[in-house]
Each structure stands twice: as C-alpha cells, then as structure tokens.
PDB file of C-alpha atoms and ligand atoms in Angstrom:
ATOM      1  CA  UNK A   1     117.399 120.320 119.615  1.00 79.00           C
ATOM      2  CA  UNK A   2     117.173 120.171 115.952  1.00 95.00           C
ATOM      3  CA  UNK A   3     114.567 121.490 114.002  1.00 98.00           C
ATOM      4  CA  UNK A   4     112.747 118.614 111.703  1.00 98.00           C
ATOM      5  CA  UNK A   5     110.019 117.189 109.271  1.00 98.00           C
ATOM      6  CA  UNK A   6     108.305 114.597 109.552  1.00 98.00           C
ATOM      7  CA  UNK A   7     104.826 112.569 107.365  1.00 99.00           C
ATOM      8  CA  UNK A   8     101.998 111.940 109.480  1.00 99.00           C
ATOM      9  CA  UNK A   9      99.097 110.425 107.895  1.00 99.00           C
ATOM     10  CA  UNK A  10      95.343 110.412 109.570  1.00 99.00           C
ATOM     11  CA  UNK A  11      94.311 107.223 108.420  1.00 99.00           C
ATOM     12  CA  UNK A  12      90.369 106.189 107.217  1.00 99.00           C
ATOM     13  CA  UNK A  13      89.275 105.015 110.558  1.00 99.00           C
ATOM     14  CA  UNK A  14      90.065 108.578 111.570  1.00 99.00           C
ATOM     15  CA  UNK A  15      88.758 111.184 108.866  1.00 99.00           C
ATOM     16  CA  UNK A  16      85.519 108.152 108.927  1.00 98.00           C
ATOM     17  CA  UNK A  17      84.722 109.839 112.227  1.00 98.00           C
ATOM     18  CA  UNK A  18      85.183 113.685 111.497  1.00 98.00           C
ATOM     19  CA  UNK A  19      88.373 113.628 113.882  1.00 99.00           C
ATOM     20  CA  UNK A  20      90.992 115.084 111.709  1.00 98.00           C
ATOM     21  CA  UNK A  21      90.681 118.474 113.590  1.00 98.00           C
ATOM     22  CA  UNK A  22      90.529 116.744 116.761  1.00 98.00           C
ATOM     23  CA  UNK A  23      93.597 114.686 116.209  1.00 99.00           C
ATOM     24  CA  UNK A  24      95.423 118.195 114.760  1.00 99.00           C
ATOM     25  CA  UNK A  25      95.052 119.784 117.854  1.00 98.00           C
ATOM     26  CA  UNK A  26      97.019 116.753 119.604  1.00 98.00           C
ATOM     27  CA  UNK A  27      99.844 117.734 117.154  1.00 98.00           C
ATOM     28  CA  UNK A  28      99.466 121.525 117.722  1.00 98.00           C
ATOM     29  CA  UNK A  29      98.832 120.928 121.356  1.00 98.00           C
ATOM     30  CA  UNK A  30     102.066 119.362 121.340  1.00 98.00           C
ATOM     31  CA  UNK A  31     104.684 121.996 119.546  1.00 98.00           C
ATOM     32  CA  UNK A  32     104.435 120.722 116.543  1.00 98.00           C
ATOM     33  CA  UNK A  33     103.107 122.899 112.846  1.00 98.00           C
ATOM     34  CA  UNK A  34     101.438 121.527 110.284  1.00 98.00           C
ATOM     35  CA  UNK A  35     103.252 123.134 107.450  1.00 98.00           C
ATOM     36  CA  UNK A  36     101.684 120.833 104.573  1.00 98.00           C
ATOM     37  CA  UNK A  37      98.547 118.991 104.573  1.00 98.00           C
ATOM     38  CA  UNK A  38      95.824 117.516 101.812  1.00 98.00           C
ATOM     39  CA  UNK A  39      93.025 114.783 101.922  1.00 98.00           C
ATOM     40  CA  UNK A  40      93.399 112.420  99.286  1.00 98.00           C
ATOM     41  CA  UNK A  41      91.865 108.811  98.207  1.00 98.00           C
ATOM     42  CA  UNK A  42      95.107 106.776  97.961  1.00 98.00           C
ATOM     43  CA  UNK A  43      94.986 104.474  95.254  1.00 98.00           C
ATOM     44  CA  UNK A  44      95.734 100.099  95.805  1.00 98.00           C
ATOM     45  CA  UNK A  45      99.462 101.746  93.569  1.00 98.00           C
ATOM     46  CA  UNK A  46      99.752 104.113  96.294  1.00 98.00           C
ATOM     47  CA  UNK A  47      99.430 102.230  99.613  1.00 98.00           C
ATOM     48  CA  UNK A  48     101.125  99.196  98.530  1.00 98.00           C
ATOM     49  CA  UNK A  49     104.323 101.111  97.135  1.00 98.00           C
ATOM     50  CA  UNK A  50     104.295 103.712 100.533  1.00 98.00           C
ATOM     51  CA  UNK A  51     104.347 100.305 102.424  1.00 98.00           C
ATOM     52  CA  UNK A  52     106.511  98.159 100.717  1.00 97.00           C
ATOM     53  CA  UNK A  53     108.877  97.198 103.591  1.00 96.00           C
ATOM     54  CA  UNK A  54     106.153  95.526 105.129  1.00 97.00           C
ATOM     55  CA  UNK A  55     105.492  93.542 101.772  1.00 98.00           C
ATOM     56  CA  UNK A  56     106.420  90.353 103.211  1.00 98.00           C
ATOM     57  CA  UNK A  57     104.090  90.687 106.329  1.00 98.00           C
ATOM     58  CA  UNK A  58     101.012  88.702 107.441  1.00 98.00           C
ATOM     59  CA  UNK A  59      98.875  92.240 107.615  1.00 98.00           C
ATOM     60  CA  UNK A  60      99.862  93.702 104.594  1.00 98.00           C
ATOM     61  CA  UNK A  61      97.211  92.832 102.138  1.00 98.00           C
ATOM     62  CA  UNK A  62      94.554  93.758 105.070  1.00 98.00           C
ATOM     63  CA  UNK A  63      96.745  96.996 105.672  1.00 98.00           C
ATOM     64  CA  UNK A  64      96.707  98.163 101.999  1.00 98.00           C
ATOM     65  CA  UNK A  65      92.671  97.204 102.119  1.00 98.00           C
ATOM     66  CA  UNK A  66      92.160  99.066 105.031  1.00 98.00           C
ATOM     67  CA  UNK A  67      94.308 101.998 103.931  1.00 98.00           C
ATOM     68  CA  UNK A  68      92.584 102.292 100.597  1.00 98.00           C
ATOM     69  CA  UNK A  69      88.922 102.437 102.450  1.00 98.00           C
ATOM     70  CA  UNK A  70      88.615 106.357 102.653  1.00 98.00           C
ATOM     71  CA  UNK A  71      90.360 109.169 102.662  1.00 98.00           C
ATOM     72  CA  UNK A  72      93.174 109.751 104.449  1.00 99.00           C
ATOM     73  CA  UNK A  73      95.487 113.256 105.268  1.00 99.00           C
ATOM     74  CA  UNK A  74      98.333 113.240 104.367  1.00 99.00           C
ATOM     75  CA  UNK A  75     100.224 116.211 106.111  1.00 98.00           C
ATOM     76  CA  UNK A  76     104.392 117.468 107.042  1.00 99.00           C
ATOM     77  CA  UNK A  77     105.047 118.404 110.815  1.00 99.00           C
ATOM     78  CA  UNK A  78     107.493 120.724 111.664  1.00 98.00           C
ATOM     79  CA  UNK A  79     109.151 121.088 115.076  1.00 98.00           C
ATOM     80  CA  UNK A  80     111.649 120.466 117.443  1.00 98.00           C
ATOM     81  CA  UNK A  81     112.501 116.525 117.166  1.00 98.00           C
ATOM     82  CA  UNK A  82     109.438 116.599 115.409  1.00 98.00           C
ATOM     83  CA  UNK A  83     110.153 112.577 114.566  1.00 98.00           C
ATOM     84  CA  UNK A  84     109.928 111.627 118.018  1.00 98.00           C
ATOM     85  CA  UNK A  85     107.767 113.646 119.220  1.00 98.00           C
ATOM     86  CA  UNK A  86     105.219 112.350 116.876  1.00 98.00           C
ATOM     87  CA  UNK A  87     105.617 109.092 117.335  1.00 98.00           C
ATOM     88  CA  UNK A  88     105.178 110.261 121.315  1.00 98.00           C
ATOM     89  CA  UNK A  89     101.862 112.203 120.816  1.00 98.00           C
ATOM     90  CA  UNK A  90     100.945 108.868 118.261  1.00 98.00           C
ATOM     91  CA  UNK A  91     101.718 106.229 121.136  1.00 98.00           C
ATOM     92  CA  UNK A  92     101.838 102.774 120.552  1.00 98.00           C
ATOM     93  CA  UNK A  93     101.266 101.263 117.641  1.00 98.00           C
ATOM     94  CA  UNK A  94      98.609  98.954 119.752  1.00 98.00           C
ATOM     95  CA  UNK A  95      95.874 101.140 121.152  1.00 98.00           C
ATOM     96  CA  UNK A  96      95.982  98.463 123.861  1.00 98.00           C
ATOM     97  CA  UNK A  97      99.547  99.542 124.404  1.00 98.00           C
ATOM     98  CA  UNK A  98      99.695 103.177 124.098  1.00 98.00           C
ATOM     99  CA  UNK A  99      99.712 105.172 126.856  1.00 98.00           C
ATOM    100  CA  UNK A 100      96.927 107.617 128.047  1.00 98.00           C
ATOM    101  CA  UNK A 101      96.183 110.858 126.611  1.00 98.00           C
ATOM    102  CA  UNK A 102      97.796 109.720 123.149  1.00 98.00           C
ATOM    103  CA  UNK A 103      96.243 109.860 120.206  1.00 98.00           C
ATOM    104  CA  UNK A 104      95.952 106.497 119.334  1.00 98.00           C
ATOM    105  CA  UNK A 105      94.729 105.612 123.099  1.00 98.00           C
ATOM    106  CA  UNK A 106      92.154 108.273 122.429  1.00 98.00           C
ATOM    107  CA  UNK A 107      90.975 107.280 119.021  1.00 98.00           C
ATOM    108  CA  UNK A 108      92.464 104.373 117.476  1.00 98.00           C
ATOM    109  CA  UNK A 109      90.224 101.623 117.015  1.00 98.00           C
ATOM    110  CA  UNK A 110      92.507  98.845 116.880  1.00 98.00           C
ATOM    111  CA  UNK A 111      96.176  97.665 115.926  1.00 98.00           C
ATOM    112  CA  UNK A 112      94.949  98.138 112.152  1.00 98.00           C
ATOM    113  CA  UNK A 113      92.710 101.012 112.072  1.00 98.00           C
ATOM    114  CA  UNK A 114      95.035 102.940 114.595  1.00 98.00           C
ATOM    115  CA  UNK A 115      94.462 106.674 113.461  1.00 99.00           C
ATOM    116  CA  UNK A 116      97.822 107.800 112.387  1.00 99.00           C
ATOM    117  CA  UNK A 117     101.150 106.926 110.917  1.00 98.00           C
ATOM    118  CA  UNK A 118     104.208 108.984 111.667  1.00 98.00           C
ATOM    119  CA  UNK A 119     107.737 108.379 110.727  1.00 98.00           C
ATOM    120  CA  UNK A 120     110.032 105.872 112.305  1.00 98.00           C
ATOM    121  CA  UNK A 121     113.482 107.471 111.469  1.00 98.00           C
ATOM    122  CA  UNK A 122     114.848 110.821 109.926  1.00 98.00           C
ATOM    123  CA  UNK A 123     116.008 108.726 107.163  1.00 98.00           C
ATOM    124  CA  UNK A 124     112.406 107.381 106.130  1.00 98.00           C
ATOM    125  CA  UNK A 125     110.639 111.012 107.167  1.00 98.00           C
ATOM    126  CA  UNK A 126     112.661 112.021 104.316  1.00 98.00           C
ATOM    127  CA  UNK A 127     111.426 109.177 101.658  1.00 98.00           C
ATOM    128  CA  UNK A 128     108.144 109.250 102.727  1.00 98.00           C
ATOM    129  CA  UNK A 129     107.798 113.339 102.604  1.00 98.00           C
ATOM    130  CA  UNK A 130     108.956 112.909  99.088  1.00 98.00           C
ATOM    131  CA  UNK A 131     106.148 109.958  98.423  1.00 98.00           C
ATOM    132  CA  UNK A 132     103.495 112.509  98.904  1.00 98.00           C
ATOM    133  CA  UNK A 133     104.756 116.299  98.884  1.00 98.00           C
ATOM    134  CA  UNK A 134     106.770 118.472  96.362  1.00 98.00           C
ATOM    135  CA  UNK A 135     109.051 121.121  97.582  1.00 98.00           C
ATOM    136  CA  UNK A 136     106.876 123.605  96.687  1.00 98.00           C
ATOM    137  CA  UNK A 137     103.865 122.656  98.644  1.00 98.00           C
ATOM    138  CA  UNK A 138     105.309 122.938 102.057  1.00 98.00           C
ATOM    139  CA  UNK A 139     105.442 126.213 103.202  1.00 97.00           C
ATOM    140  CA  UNK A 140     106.883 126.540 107.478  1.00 89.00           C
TER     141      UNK A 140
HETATM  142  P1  CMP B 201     101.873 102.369 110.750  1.00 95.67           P
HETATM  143  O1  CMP B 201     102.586 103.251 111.680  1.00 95.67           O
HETATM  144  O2  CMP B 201     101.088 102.991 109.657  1.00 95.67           O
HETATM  145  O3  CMP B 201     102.919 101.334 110.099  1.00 95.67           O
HETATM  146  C1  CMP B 201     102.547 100.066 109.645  1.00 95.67           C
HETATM  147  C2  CMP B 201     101.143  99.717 109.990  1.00 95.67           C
HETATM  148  O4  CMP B 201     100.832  98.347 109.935  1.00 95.67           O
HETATM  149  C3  CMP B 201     100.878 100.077 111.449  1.00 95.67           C
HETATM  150  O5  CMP B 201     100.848 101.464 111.605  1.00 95.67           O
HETATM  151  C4  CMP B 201      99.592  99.353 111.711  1.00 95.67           C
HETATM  152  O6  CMP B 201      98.475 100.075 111.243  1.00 95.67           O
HETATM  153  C5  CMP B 201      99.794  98.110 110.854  1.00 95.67           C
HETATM  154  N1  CMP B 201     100.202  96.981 111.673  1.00 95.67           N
HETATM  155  C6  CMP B 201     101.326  96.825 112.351  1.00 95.67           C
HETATM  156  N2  CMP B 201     101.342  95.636 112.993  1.00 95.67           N
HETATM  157  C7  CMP B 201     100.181  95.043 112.674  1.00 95.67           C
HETATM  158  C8  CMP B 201      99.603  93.798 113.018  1.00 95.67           C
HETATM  159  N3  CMP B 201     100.237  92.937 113.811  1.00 95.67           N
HETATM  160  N4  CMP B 201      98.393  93.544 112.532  1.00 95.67           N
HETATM  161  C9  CMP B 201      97.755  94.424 111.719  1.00 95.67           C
HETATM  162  N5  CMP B 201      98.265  95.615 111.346  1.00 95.67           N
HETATM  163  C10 CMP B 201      99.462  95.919 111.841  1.00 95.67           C
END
C-alpha cells in the first residue's frame, strides 16, 4: 500500500451547519491525516477554473453558484490509498446512493450540496493539491 495525498474540500452546505469537525473525524476515524487545511471564500475565478472539466455540463453554472455560497475547507489527506479511501469514507456522489455510515449519507443534503469533494484519480489529486496548496503549507 502506497502512501498518498489527496484534496478534499468541505463544501458550503457543510461548514453552513458547523460540521467541519464532525465530518474531520470521519476522515481521522478512517486512517487518514489532515496534513493541510484552511477555510476560504472561493471566488466565481476560483470555482469555475477548479471545475472546468465539467464546463460543458447541465449543473455547472448551479455548481459554481452553489460552491461560491460560503466558505468552504479546503484541506490535503494523507494516508494509505488515501484517494480511495476518501472517496470510500465520501460515498456516493448521490446521498440517495451512498451507502450508510458515509459521510455524504450522513450529511449531504442532496446531489449538489453533497458535503465534500475528494479526488477522482492520483493524477487529478495532484492538479488539484496544486490549485489550492503550496509546498510549503503542507506539513505530514
Ligand atoms: P464533486 O465531487 O465536487 O464533483 C463534481 C460535483 O458536481 C459533484 O461533487 C456534485 O456536487 C456535482 N454534481 C454532479 N452531478 C450532478 C448533477 N447531476 N446535478 C447537480 N450537481 C451534480
């Protein structure tokens, strides 16, 4: 098992409620260290550009909207196949979907407001640490 990185966000829906500690102990529940982390106000520039491959999508205006509607925390995890096992303690992508005990079965409000984003792929955990992180400030 290889050691890796990974971008989670908790998304507006979430830090709306006061659940970022609540959805950090999922991650730390699960194995996995929060070795960078900061709540920001992601600007319209921001969202759009950190979801450009979805540009073309029905859901993206709504998506950049919804992402720019709080705050959100951005934050590295560090672990043992830290990729998928984030997108494991996430769940489906669809609350309605996601099986029980995950986060977004526990707290996502719906296929939109869904609590988290975690990398898909070591490839994009890589571009999208580098959207929001320098080197320096991630310290394992
Ligand atoms: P995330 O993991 O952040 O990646 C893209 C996001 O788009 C996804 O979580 C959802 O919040 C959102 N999304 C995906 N599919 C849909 C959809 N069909 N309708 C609305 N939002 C969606």
């Amino acid at each position: 098992m290889a050691v890796e990185r990974t971008l989670s966000i908790i998304k507006p829906d979430a830090t709306r409620r006061n659940l970022t500690g609540a959805v950090n102990k999922c991650f730390e529940d699960a194995g996995l260290r929060i070795v960078a982390q900061k709540r920001i106000q992601l600007s319209r520039a921001q969202a759009e550009g950190f979801y450009e491959v979805h540009k073309e999508r029905p859901f993206y205006g709504d998506l950049c909207d919804f992402m720019t509607s709080g705050p959100v925390v951005v934050q590295v995890l560090e672990g043992d196949d830290a990729i998928a096992k984030n997108r494991e303690v996430m769940g489906a992508t669809n609350p309605d979907d996601a099986a029980e005990g995950t986060i977004r079965k526990l707290f996502a409000e719906n296929i939109e407001a869904n609590s988290v984003h975690g990398s898909d792929s070591a490839e994009n955990a890589a571009i999208e640490i580098k959207y929001f992180f320098e080197d320096s400030e991630i310290v394992g």
